[in-house]
Short mmCIF file of C-alpha atoms in Angstrom, two decimals:
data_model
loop_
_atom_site.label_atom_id
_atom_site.label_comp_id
_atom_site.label_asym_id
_atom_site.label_seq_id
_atom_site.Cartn_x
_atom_site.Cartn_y
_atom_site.Cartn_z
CA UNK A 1 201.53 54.55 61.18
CA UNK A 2 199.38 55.89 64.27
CA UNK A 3 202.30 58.95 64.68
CA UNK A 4 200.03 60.36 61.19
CA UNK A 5 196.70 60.54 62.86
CA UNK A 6 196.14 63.78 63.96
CA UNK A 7 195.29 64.10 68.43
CA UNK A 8 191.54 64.22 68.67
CA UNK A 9 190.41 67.52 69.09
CA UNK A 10 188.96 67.58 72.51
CA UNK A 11 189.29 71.34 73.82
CA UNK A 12 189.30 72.06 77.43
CA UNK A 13 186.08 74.10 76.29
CA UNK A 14 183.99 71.81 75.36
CA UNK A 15 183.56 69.98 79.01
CA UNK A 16 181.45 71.98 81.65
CA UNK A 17 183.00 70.96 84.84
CA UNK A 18 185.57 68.76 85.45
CA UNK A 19 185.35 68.78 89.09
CA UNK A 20 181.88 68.30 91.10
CA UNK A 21 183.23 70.87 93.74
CA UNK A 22 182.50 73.27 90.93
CA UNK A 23 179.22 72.98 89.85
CA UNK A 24 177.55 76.12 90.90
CA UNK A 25 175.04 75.45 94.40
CA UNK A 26 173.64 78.94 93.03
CA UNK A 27 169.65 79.66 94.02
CA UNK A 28 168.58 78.48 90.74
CA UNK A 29 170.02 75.39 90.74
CA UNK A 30 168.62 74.94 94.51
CA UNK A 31 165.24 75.79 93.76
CA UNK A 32 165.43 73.85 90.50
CA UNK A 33 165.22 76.31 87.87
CA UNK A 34 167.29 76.78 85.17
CA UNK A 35 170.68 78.40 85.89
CA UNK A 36 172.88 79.74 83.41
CA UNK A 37 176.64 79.81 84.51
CA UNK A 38 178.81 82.10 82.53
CA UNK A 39 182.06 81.06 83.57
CA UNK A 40 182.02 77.87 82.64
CA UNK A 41 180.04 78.65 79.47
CA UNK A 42 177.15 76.21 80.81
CA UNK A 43 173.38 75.82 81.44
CA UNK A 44 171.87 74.09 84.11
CA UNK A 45 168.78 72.57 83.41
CA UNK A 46 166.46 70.88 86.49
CA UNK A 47 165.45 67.78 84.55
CA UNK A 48 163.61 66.39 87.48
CA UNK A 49 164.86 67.54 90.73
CA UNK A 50 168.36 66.69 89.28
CA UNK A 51 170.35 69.83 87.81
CA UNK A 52 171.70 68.46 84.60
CA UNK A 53 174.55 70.66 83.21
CA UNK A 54 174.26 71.29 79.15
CA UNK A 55 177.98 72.88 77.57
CA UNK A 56 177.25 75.86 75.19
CA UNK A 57 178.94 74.51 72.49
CA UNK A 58 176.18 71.61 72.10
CA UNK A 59 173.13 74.29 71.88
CA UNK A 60 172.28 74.52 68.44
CA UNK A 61 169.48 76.43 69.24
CA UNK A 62 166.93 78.05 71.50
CA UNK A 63 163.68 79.60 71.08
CA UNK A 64 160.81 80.96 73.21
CA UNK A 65 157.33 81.69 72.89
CA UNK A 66 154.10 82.83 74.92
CA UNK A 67 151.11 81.07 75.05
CA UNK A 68 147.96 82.01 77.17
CA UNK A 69 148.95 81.98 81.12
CA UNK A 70 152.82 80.57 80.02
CA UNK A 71 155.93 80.75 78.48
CA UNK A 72 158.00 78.34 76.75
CA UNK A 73 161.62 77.44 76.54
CA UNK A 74 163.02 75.57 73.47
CA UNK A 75 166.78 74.19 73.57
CA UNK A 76 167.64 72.03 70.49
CA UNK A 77 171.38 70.59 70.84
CA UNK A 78 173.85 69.39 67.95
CA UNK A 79 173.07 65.69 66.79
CA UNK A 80 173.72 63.81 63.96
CA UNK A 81 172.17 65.08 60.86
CA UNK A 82 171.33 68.59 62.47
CA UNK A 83 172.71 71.23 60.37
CA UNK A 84 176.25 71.95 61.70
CA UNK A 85 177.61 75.38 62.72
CA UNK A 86 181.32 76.40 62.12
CA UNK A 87 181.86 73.40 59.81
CA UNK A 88 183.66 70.48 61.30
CA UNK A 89 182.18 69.35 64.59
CA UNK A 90 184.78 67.80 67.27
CA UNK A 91 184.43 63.93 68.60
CA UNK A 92 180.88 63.92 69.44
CA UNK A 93 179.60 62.29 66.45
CA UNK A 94 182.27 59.51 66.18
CA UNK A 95 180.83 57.22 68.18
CA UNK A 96 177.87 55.85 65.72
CA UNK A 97 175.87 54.07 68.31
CA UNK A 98 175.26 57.32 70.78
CA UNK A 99 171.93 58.44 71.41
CA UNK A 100 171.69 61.78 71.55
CA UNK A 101 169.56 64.25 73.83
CA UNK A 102 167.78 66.54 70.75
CA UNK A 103 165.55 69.11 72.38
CA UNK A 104 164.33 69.66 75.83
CA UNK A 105 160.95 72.12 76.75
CA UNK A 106 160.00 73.49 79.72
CA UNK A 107 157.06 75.78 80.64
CA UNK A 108 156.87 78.05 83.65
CA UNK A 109 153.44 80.28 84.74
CA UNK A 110 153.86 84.01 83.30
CA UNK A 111 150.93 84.62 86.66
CA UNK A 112 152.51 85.93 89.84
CA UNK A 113 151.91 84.66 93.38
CA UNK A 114 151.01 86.75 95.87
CA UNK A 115 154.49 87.98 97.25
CA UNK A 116 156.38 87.31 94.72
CA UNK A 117 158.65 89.99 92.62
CA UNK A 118 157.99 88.37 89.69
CA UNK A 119 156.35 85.69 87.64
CA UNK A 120 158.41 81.97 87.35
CA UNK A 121 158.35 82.46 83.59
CA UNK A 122 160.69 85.83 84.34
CA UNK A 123 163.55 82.61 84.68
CA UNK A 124 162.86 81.23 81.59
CA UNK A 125 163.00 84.93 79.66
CA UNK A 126 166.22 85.25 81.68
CA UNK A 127 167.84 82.00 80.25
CA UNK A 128 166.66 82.62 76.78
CA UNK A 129 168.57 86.27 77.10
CA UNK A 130 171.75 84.64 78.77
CA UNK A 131 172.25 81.63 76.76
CA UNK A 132 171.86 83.93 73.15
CA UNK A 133 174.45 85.94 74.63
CA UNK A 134 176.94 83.31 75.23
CA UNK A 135 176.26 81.39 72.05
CA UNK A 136 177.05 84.55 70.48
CA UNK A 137 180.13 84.75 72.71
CA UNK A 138 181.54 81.38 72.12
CA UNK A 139 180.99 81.33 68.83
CA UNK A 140 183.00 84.33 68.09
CA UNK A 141 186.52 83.13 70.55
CA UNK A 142 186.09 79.69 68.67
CA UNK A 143 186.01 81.76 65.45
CA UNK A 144 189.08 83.00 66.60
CA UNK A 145 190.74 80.42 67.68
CA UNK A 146 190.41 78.80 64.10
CA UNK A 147 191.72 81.61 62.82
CA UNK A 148 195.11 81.33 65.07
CA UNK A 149 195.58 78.28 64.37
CA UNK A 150 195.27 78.80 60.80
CA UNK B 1 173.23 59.38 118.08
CA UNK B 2 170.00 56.71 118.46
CA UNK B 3 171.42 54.30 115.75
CA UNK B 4 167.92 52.39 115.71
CA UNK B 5 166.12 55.13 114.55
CA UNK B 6 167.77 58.47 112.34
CA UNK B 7 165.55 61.30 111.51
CA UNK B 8 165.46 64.13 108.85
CA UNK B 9 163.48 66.83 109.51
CA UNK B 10 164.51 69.11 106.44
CA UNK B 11 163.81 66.58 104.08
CA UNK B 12 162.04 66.61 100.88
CA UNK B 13 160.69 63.77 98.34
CA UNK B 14 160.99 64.36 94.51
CA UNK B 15 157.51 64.20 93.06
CA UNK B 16 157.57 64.84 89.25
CA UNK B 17 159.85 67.86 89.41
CA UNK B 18 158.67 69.39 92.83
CA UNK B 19 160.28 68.73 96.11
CA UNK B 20 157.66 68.17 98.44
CA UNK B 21 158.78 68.91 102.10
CA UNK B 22 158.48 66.40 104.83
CA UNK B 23 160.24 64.18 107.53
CA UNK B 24 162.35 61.34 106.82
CA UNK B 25 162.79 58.74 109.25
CA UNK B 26 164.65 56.37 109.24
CA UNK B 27 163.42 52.76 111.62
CA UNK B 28 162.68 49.21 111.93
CA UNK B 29 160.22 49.71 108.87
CA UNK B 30 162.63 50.79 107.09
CA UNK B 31 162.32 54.39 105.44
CA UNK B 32 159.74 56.76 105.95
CA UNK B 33 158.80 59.59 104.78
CA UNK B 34 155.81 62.09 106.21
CA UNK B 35 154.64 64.70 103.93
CA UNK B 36 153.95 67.49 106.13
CA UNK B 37 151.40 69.24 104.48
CA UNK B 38 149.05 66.07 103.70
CA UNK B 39 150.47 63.73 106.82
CA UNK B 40 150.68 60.75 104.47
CA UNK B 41 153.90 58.71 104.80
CA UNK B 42 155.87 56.85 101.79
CA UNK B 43 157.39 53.68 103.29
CA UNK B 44 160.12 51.77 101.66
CA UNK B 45 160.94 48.47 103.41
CA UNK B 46 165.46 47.90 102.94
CA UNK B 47 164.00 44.09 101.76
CA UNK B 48 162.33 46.15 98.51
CA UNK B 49 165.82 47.98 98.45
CA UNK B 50 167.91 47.45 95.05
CA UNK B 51 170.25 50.13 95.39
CA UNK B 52 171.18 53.12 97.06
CA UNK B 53 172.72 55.55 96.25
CA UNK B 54 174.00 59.11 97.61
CA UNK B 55 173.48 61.99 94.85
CA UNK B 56 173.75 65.67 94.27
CA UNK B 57 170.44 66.62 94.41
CA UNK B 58 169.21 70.44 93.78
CA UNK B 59 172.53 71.64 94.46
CA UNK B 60 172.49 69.42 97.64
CA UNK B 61 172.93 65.76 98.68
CA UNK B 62 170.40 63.55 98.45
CA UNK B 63 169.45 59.67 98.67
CA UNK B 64 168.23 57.93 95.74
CA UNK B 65 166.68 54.19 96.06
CA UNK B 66 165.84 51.36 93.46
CA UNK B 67 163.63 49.32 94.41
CA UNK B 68 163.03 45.55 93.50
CA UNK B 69 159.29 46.07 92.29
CA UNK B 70 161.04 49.33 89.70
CA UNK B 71 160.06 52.30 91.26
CA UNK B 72 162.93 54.90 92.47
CA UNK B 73 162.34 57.26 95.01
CA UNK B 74 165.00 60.43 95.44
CA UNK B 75 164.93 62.06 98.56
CA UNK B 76 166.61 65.67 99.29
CA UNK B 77 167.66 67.47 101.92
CA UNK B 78 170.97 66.10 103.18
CA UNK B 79 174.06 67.40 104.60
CA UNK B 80 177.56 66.37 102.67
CA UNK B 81 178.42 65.33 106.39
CA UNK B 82 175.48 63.25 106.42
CA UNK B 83 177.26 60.90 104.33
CA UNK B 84 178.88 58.69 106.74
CA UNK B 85 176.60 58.60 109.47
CA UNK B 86 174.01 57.34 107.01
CA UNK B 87 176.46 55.04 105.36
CA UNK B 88 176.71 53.60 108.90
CA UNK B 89 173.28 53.38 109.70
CA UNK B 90 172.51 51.50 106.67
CA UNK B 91 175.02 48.93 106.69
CA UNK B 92 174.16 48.21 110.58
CA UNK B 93 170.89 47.94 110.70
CA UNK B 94 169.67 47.00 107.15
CA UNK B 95 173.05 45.56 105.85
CA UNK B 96 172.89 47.51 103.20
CA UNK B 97 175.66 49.64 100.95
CA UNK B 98 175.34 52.99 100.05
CA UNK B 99 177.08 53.95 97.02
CA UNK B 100 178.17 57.26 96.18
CA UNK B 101 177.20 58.40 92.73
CA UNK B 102 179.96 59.74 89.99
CA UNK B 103 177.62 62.02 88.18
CA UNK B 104 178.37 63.30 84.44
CA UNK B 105 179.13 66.78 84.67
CA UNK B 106 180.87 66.93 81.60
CA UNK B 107 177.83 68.95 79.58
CA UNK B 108 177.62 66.51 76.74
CA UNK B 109 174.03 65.49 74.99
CA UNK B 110 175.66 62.14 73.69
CA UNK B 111 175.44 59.06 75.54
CA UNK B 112 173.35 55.69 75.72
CA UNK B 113 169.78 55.34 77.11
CA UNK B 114 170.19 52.41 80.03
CA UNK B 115 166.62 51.22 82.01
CA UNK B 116 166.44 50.05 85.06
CA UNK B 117 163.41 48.88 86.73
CA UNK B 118 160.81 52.08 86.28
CA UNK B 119 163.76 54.42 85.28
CA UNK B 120 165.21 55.46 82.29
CA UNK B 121 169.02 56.42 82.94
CA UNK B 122 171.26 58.57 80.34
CA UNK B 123 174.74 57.62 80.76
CA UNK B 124 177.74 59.95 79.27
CA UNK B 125 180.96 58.21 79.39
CA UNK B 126 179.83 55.22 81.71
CA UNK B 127 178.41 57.76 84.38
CA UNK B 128 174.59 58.30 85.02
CA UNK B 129 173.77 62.23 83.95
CA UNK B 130 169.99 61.52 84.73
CA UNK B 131 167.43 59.69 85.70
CA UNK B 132 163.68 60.22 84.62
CA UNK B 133 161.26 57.69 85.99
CA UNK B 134 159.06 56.15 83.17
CA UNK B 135 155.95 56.99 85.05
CA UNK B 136 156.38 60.64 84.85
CA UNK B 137 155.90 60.17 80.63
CA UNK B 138 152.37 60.94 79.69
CA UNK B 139 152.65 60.20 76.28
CA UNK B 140 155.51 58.60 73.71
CA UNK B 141 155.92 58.39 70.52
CA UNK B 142 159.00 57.39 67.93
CA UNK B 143 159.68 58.54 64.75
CA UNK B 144 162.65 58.15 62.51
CA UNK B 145 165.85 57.85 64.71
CA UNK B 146 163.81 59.98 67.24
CA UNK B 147 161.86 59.32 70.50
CA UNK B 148 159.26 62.30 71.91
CA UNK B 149 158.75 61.74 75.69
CA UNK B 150 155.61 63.83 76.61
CA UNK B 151 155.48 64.75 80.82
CA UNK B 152 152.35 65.35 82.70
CA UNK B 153 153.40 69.06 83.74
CA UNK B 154 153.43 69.40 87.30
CA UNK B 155 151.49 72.53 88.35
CA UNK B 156 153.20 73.06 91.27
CA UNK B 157 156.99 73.19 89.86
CA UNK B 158 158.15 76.84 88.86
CA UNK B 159 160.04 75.54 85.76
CA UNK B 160 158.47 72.17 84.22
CA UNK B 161 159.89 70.03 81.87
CA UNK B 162 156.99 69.09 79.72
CA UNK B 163 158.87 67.55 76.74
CA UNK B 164 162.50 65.30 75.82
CA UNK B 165 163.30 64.45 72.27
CA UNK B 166 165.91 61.51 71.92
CA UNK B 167 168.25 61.01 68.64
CA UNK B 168 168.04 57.11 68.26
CA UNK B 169 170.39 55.88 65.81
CA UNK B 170 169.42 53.14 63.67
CA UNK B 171 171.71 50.61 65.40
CA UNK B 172 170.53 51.49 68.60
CA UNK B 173 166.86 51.42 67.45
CA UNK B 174 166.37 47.43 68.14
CA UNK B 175 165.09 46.15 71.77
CA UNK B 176 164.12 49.69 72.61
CA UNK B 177 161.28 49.00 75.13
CA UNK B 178 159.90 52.48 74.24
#
């Protein structure tokens, strides 16, 4: 009978924003840079003059490095056959034929402009800080949360 | 309001990453757009018009076109009240429909790869979360279950995206025109 199969585990957490009259207008996502919003537990990433939002709990990972005149941003998301935090993922890999987004780069100038405060990579530093912080962050209230529940 | 002719001074055109600032007119060619540092114009006649559509755009509103020959053009700069009068103009004078667009804000990396004309479109849950023109990829290559889209970086953008790896299932592998 269907009344055995356990309700898909869909948390409210795992969906950045259900309404468009909340996604942030911040100046990052304006100027098309990468915004990190910590309230909804999101990053923002400009993916061609469109701000595409990215939900913590699908970064896997994220890495940065400096090379010559700029730095580089890494973000690897959950897919299938990536090595899987926490044990059992939710839905996302049920549906066999979805294509996944793996791993985005970006690269931003570590040279200031004349007048500026600081160099465009200083964003990219900034997101690589943030989004550790809040992978650290969810990681620990979902750790809890399985522990509630048992 | 002129209804024959609608102009946009604040407007900008999305040029692999950057928005480059300019006017956008809007006549009996059709649309135009005048960069204003380097005076040339972009021209998109409504009979090369596919679809239009009205998008949130750098944390604005914007108008994004298909054309017939593939090529999409996203311009910025818009008003959320611009909506209807530009809704209006277009059905008047060019007879055609502007759409608005129910973006994916949901935050999810699964989804299906749909193209369309020039354009590559990743669709969560039946709605578009982006759109990446094919001519901005410098370089492709596939691997098992993966595509690696290589961009020309754009010097001029602060943050540039300069590579997108795909996970391609095997099912989904067959009639990809990568």
């Amino acid at each position: 009978g269907k009344e055995d199969v356990p309700e898909p585990k869909l948390k409210r957490s795992t969906v950045a924003y259900r309404n468009i009259n909340n996604f942030p207008t911040e100046d990052e996502v304006r100027e098309l840079k990468i915004y990190v919003d910590r309230k909804n537990e999101t990053v923002i990433l400009p993916l061609f003059g469109e701000p595409v939002p990215f939900h913590i709990s699908i970064i896997k990972s994220v890495a940065t490095s400096v090379e010559g005149d700029y730095t580089y941003l890494r973000i690897n998301f959950n897919h299938p056959g990536s090595a899987v935090i926490g044990g059992k993922e939710s839905g996302s890999f049920a549906n066999p034929e979805a294509q996944f987004v793996k791993e985005l780069t970006f690269r931003s100038s570590n040279t200031k402009e004349p007048g500026e405060l600081t160099a465009p990579s200083s964003n990219l530093s900034n997101a690589f800080r943030l989004i550790k912080e809040m992978q650290k962050k969810h990681k620990t209230r979902e750790q809890e949360e399985r522990e509630k529940e048992g | 309001m002129n209804l024959d002719n609608m102009e946009f001074s604040g407007a900008s055109v999305e040029t692999r990453g950057v928005l480059v600032p300019g006017r956008l007119s809007l006549n009996n060619q059709g649309l135009v757009f005048r960069n204003s540092k380097t005076g040339k114009s972009i021209i998109v006649p409504p009979s090369e018009w596919e679809k239009t559509i009205w998008m949130r755009i750098a944390g604005s509103y914007g108008l994004k076109i298909f054309t017939k020959s593939g090529p999409m053009y996203r311009f910025a700069g818009f008003k959320d009240s611009d909506f209807e009068s530009l809704s209006r103009f277009l059905k008047k004078n060019y007879q055609k429909e502007l759409k608005e667009e129910d973006k994916s804000i949901k935050g999810w990396n699964w989804g299906s790869i749909k193209f369309n004309g020039d354009v590559m479109s990743f669709q969560v849950d039946r709605q578009t979360a982006f759109d990446l023109p094919l001519s901005y990829v410098q370089n492709c290559t596939t691997g098992k279950n993966e595509a690696v889209l290589e961009f020309h970086p754009n010097e001029d953008a602060s943050v540039a995206l300069m590579e997108m790896r795909f996970y391609i299932p095997q099912e989904g592998a067959e009639g990809d025109p990568l």
